[in-house]
XYZ file of C-alpha atoms in Angstrom:
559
model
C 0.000 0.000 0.000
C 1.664 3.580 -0.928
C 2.677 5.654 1.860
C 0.326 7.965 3.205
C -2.902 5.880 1.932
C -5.322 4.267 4.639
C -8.183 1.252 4.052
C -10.829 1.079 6.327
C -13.628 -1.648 5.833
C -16.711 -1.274 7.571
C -19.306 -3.789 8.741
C -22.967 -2.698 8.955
C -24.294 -3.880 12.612
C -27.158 -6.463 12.175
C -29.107 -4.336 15.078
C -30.092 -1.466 13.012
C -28.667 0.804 15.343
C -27.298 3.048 12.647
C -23.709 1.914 14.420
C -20.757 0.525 12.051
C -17.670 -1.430 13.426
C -14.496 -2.085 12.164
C -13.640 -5.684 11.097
C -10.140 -5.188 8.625
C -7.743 -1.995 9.310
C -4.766 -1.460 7.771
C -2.782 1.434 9.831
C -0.902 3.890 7.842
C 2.257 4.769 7.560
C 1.094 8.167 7.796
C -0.572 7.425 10.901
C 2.438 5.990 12.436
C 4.749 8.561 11.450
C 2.249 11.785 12.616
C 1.202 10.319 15.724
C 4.870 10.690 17.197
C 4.529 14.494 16.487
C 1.844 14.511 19.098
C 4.737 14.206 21.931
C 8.262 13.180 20.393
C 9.972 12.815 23.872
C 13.094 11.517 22.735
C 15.171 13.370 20.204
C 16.404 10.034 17.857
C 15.204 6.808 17.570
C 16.569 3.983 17.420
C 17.672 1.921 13.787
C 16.581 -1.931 14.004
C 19.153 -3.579 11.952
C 17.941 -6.149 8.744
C 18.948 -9.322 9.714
C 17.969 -11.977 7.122
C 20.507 -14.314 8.027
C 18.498 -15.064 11.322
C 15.064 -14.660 10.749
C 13.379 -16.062 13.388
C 16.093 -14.901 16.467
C 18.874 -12.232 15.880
C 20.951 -10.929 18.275
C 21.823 -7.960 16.107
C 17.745 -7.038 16.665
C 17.428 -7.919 20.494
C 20.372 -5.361 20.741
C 18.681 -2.667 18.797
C 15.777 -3.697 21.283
C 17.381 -3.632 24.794
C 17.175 -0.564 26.625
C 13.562 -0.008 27.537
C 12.559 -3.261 29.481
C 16.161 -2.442 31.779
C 14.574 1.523 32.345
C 11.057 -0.322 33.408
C 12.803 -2.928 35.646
C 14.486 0.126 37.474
C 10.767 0.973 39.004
C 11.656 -3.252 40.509
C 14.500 -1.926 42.224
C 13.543 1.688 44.064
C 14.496 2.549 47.743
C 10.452 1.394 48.260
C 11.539 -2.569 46.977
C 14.724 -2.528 48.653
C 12.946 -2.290 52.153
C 9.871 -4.356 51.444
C 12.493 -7.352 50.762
C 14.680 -6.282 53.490
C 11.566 -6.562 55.823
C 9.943 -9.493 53.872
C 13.676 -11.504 54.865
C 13.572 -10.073 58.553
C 9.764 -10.928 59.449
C 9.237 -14.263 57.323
C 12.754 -15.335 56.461
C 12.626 -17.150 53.252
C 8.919 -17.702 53.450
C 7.901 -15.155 51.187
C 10.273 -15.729 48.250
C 7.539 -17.677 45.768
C 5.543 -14.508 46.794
C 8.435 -12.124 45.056
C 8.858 -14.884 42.098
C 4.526 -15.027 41.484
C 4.512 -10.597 41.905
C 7.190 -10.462 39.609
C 5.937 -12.755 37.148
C 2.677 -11.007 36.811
C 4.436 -7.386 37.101
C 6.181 -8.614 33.754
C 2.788 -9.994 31.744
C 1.022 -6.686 32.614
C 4.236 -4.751 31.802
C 3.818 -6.932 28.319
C 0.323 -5.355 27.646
C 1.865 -1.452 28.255
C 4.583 -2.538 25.532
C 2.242 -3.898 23.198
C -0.162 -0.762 23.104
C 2.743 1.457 22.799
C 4.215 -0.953 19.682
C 0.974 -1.699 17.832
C -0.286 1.949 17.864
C 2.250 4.200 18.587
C 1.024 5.767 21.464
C 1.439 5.509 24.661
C -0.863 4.531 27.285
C -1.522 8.886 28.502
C -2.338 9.501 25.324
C -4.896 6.732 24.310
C -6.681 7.474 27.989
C -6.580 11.790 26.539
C -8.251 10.135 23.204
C -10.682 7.516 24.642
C -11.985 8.614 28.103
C -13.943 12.061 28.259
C -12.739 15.222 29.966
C -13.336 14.793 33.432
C -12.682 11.148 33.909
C -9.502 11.689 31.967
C -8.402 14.865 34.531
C -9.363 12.749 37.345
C -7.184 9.822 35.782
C -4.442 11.941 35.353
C -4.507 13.488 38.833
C -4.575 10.253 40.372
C -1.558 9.123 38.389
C 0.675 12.015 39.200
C -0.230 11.272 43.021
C 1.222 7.915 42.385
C 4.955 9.553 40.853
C 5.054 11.873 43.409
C 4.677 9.521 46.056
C 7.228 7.119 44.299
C 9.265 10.502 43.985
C 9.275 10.748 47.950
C 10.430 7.227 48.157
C 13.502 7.834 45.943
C 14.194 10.830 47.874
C 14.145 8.911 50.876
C 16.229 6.518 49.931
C 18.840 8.339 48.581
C 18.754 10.683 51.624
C 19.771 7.669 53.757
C 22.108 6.506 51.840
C 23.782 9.744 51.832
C 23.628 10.092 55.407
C 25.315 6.538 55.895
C 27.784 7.509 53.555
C 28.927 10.467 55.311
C 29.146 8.381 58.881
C 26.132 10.886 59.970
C 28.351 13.885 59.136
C 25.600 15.288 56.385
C 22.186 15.350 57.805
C 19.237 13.987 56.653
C 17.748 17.639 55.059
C 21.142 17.742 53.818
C 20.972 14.518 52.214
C 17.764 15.645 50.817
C 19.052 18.833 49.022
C 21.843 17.272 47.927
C 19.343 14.845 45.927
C 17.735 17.742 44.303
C 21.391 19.000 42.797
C 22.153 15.901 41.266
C 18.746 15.103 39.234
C 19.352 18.174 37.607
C 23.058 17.125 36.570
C 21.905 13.542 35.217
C 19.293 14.879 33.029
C 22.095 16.235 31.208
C 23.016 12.736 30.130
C 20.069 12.198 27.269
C 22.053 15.443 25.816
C 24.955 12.576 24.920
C 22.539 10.382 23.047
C 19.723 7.728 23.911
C 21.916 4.677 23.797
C 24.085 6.300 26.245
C 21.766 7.051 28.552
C 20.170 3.664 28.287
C 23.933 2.502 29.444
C 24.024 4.748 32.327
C 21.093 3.248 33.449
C 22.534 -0.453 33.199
C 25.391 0.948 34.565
C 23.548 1.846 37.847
C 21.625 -1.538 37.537
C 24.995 -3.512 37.698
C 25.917 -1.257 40.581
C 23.330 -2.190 42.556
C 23.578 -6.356 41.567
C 27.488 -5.863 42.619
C 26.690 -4.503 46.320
C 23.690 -6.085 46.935
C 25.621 -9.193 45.474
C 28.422 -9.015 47.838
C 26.284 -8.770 50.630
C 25.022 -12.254 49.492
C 27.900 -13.677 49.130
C 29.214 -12.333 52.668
C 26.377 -13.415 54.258
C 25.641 -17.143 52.586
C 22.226 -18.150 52.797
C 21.453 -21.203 53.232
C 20.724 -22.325 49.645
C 18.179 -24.986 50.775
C 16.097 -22.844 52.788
C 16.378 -20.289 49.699
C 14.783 -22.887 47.065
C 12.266 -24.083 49.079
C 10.798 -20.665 49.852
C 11.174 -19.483 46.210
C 9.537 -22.832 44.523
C 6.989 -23.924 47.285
C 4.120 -22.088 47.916
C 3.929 -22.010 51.860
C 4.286 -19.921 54.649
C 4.480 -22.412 58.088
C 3.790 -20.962 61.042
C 2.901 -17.294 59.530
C 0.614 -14.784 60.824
C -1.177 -11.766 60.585
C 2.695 -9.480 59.894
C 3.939 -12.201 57.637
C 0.599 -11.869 55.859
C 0.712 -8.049 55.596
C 4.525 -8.162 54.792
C 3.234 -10.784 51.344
C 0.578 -7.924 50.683
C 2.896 -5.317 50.811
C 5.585 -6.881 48.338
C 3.027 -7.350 45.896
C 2.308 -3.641 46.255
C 5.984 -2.946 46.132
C 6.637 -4.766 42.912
C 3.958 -3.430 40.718
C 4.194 -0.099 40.130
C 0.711 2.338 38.255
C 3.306 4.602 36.674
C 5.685 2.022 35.098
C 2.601 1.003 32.998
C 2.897 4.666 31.290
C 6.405 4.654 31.730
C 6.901 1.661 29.730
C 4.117 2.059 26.895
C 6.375 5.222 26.140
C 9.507 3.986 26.071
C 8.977 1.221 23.005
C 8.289 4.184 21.144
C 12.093 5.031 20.734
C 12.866 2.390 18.429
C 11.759 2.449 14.674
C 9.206 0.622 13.530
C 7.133 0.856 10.510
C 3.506 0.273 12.674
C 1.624 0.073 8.747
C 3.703 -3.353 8.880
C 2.593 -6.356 10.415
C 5.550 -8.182 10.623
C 7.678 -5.448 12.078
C 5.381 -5.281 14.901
C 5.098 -8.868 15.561
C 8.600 -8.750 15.317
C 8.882 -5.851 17.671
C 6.622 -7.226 20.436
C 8.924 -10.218 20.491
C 12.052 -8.782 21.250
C 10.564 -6.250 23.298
C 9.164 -9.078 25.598
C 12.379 -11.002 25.337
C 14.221 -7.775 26.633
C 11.603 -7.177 28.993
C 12.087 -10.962 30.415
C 15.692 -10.457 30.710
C 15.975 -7.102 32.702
C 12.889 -8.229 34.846
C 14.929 -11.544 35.688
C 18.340 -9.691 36.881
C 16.078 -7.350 38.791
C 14.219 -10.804 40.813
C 17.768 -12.020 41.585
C 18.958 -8.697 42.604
C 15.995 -8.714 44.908
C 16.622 -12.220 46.334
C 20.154 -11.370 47.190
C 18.264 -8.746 49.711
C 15.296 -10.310 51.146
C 18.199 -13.846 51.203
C 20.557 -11.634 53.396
C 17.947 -10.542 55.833
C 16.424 -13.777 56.118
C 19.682 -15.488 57.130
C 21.328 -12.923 59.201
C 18.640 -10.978 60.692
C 15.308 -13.047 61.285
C 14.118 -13.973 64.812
C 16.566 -11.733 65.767
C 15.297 -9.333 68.221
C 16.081 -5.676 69.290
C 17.965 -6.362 72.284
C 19.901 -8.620 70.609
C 21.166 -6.155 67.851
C 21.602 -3.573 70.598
C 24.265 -5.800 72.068
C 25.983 -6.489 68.494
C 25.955 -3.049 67.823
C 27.078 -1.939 71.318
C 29.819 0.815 70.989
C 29.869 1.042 67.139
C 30.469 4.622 66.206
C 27.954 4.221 63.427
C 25.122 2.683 65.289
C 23.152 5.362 67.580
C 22.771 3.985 70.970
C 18.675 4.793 70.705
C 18.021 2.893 67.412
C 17.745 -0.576 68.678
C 16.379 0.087 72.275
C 12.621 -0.763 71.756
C 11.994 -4.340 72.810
C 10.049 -7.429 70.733
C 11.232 -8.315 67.238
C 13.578 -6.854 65.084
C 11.922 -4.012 62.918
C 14.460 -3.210 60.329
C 13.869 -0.431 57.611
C 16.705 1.433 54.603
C 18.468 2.904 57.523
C 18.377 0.407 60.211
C 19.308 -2.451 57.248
C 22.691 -0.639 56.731
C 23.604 -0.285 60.176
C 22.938 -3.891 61.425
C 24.677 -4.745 58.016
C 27.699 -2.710 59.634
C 27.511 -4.294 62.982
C 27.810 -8.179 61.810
C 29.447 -8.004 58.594
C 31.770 -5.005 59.426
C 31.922 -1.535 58.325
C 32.579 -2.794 54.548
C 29.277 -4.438 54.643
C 27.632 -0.663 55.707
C 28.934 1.843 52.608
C 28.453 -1.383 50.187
C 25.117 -1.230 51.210
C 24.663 2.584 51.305
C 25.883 2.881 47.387
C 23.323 0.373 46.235
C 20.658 2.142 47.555
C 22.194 5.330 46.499
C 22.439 3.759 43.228
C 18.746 2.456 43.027
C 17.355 6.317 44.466
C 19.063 7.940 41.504
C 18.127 5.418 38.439
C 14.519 5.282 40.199
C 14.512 9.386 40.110
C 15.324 9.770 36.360
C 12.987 7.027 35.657
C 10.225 9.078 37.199
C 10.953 12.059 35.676
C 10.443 10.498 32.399
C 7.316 8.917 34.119
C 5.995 12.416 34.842
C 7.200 13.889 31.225
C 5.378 11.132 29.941
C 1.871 11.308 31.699
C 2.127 15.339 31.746
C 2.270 15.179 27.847
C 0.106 12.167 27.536
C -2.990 13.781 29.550
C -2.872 17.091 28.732
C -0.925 17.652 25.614
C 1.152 20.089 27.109
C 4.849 19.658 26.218
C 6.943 20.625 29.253
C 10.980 20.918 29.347
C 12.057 18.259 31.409
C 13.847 21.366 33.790
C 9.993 22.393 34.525
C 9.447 18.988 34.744
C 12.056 18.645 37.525
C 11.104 21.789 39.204
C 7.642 21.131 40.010
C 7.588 17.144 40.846
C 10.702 17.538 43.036
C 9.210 21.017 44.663
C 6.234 19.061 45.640
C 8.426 15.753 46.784
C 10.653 17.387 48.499
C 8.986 19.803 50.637
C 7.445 17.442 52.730
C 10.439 14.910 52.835
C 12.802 18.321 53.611
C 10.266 19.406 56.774
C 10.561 15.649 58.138
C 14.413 15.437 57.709
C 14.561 18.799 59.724
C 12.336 18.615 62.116
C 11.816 14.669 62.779
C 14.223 11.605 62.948
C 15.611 9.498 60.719
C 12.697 6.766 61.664
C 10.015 9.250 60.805
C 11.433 9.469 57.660
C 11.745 5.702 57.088
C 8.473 5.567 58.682
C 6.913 7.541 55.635
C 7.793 4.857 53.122
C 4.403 3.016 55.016
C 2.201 5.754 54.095
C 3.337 6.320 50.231
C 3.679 2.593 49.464
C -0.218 2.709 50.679
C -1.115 5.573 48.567
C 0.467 3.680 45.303
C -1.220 0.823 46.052
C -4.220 2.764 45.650
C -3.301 4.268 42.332
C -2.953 0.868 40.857
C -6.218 0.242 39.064
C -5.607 3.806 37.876
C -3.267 1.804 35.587
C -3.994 -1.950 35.201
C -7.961 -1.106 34.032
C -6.789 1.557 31.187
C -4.212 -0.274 30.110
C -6.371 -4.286 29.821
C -9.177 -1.863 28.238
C -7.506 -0.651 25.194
C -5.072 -3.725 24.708
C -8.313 -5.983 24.440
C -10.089 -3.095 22.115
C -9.958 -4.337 18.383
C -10.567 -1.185 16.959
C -7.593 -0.041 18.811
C -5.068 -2.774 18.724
C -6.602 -4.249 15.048
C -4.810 -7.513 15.182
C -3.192 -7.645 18.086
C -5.818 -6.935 20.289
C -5.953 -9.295 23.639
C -6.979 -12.615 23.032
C -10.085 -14.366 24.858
C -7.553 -15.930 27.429
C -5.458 -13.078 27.473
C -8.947 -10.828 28.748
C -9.857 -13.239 30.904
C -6.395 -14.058 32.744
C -5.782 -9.939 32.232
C -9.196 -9.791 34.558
C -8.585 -12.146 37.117
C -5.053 -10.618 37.572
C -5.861 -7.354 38.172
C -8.646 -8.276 40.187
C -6.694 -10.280 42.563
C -4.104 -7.305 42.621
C -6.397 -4.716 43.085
C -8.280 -7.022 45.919
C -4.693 -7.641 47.904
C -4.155 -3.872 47.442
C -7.281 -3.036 48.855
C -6.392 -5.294 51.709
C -3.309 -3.394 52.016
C -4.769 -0.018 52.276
C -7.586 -1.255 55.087
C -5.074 -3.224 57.110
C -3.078 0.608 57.111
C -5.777 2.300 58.481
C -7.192 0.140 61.047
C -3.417 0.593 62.464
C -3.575 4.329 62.872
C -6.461 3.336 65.567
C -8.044 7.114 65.124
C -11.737 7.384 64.531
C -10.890 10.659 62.823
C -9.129 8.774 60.008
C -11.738 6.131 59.766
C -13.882 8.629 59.016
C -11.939 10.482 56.310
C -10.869 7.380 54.747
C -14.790 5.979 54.582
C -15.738 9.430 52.954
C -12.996 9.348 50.360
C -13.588 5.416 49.486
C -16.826 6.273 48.140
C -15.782 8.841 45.486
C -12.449 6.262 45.021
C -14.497 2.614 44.620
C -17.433 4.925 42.442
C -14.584 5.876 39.896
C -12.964 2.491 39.887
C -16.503 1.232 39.067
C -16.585 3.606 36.335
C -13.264 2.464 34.709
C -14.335 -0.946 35.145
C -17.561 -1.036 33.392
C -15.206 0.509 30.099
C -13.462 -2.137 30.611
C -15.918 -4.755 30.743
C -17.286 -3.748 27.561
C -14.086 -3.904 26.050
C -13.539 -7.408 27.053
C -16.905 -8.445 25.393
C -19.699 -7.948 27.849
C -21.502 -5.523 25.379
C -24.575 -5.433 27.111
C -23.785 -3.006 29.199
C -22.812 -0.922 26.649
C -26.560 0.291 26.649
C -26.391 0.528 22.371
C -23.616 2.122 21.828
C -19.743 2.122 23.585
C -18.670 6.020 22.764
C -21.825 6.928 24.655
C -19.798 5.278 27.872
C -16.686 7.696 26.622
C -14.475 5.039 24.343
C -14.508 6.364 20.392
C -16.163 3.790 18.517
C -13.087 4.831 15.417
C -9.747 5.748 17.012
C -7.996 5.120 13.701
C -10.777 7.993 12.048
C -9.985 10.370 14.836
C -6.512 10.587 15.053
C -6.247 11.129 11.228
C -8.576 13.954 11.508
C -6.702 15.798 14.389
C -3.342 14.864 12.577
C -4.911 16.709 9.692
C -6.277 19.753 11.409
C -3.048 19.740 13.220
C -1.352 19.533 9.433
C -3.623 22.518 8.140
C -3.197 24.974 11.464
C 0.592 24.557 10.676
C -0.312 25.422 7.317
């Protein structure tokens, strides 16, 4: 077909609703090429080399590939994962490792459908919610979604705080750990001036950072191998209760994150593929998926080398007995450990127990690899927030604004809790955000299972019938542990005032959540609640119709 030409075949609906569907599209080229105008982020893209030498696996073309699946798996590795496996290992021991293996598994089949809608239509998942979902839902979606990178903002500010506290032996505060992180965000997002590849290896640089430390640590430490296959490959947790059941929760709430949905639909986009040609996609999903199993793998064992160290060294341990380890150690406060009952270890405490077994070696190891994942996860969300900004409201930011206002609005209330708090208030916080992006979740999971099982939207590569209904069941059962998450939070402030505020604000929450679920149920066949027609419930009947007529009045106001 010659470039720039379209085909769109209609078929006339038996009801006599006046309503046409599509059942053949061919995308065009034209389509594929003007939709990146909407918001080019990045200022190349990526050649895929010809390889007809290998045409069914090339190594040549899972090069040309790898780089965005290692920038998702980053959001596997943030200050926020670090201490949910630190404190899985402590409280359960080994217990929870099949937990990790089963989160991470289905953290990398959703993060599949995000690549996919990215590939197949050249947008990413912002923009098809600014396209398919009317006004208000759509500002409320997008609200809801910056919530969730701010919050993972604080984390990574948090973390990297910590680490540059430990670091310094205590000599630069927390606050001054936190200002510090502001100054050097600004100075990485210089990198992507040096090319995308090269900032795509800066990123696996810091990834192989953190797999050395946290590696060592292993290997220091040496788990008991046994103990460590059992818990990853059976499905048990003897002799668990009600904190080893909230630690499994929270690890699942740890792992998946709403924003690395976005982040990830956006980043295919930086490789070139000709989306009028079936076989390049196809061919693009694969090695996208391939990549995508590869970085999420190194980021699981990265993650059992933590949770494997804590579980060794650290559980049934108590308080008193770390306060006696850790007896005159210049790096261990005398106050940290003096509370009595079992050992409640967070970023900071980790470190410093790590220090009092293993030696001070064990400490600053430590304190770089979380340094190391607070800065990858920071840049990540910045291109998170660039993403969803430009995605929602078509409004094309410099990533210097972009800086300004998310880490204005992460940092001021991280900065007044470094200053005027300690450093386990500040920990302490971690609680509280990974609760409020465990409530953003569906604010991902339903858009992005909506428009992946839309024909009209995906043509061909729209989501299968068991792809819908394992899609369902997964984020239902993630959205239900979530939810279990959030309640089990709140019941543990033990304030009537907050039961209160929480009750009033989970009606307008589970009422919009219904909302986005109904859209989706139609789009995974249940057309009867449709009520006639879909783009009455807010999802355009022709997406392929009305992006070619806003590229064109786009085209003639240039004109």
């Amino acid at each position: 077909m010659p470039r720039g030409e379209y085909k769109l075949e209609y078929k006339k609906d038996s009801s006599g609703d006046g309503v046409s569907t599509i059942c053949n599209t061919t995308l065009p080229s034209q389509l594929s090429d003007s939709t990146d105008e909407f918001t080019t982020y990045f200022d190349q893209k990526i050649p895929v080399p010809e390889d007809e030498k290998h045409p069914w696996f090339s190594f040549r073309k899972l090069w040309a590939f790898t780089g965005p699946g290692f920038l998702m798996s980053i959001a596997y590795l943030d200050p926020g994962n670090i201490e949910s496996d630190l404190q899985s290992g402590a409280i359960a021991g080994f217990k929870l490792l099949w937990v990790l293996l089963l989160a991470t598994i289905i953290g990398l089949l959703l993060q599949r459908l995000a690549a996919r809608l990215g590939v197949v239509t050249g947008l990413h998942l912002a923009e098809v919610c600014n396209r398919q979902y009317p006004k208000v839902p759509r500002i409320i979606l997008w609200l809801m979604v910056e919530l969730a990178i701010v919050g993972s903002d604080m984390q990574e500010v948090i973390g990297s705080a910590i680490a540059i506290h430990l670091l310094s032996v205590g000599i630069i505060p927390l606050w001054g750990g936190v200002l510090i992180t502001i100054a050097d965000t600004f100075m990485f997002l210089f990198l992507d001036k040096y090319g995308l590849r090269k900032l795509e290896a800066f990123f696996g640089f810091l990834i192989t950072i953190m797999a050395i430390t946290f590696g060592y640590e292993y290997f220091r430490v040496g788990p008991d191998q046994g103990q460590l296959l059992k818990g990853m490959f059976m499905p048990y947790c003897e002799g668990c209760g009600v904190p080893q059941l909230e630690q499994a929760v929270g690890i699942v709430g740890a792992v998946i994150m709403p924003h690395n949905m976005y982040l990830h639909s956006a980043l295919v986009k930086s490789r070139q593929v000709n989306r009028a040609n079936k076989k390049e996609v196809s061919e693009a999903n694969k090695y996208f998926f391939i990549e995508s199993c590869i970085a999420l793998f190194i980021s699981f064992i990265i993650n059992v080398f933590v949770v494997s160290v804590f579980a060794q060294a650290f559980f049934g341990k108590t308080n008193k007995d770390l306060q006696e380890m850790c007896a005159n150690k210049t790096f261990a406060p005398p106050s940290l450990f003096q509370s009595n009952g079992t050992l409640d270890v967070d970023i900071y405490k980790g470190g410093v127990v790590l220090g009092c077994s293993f030696g001070p070696a064990a400490l600053y190891i430590w304190a770089i690899g979380i340094l190391a994942a607070g800065q990858s996860s920071t840049m990540t969300g910045t291109y998170s927030g660039q993403f969803v900004m430009e995605g929602f409201l078509n409004l094309k930011w410099s990533r210097f604004a972009r800086v300004v206002l998310t880490r204005s609005i992460a940092i001021t209330p991280t900065l007044l809790v470094a200053i005027f708090q300690d450093v386990e208030s500040l920990t302490g916080m971690n609680d509280f955000l990974n609760v409020l992006m465990s409530l953003q979740l569906p604010f991902a999971l339903i858009p992005v299972l909506t428009f992946t099982s839309l024909r009209p939207v995906m043509n061909d590569f729209a989501n299968g019938l068991a792809w819908k209904i394992a899609g369902g069941i997964l984020i239902l059962i993630i959205c239900a542990i979530n939810m279990y998450f959030v309640v089990s939070y709140v019941t543990g402030l033990g304030q009537t005032l907050y039961y209160v505020i929480a009750s009033l604000l989970s009606i307008v929450y589970l009422a919009f959540v219904a909302y986005l679920t109904w859209l989706c149920l139609i789009a995974l066949g249940a057309s009867f609640l449709a009520c006639g027609r879909t783009y009455h419930l807010g999802l355009t009947g022709h997406p392929e119709l009305f992006l070619l007529n806003n590229i064109d009045a786009d085209q003639a106001s240039i004109r």
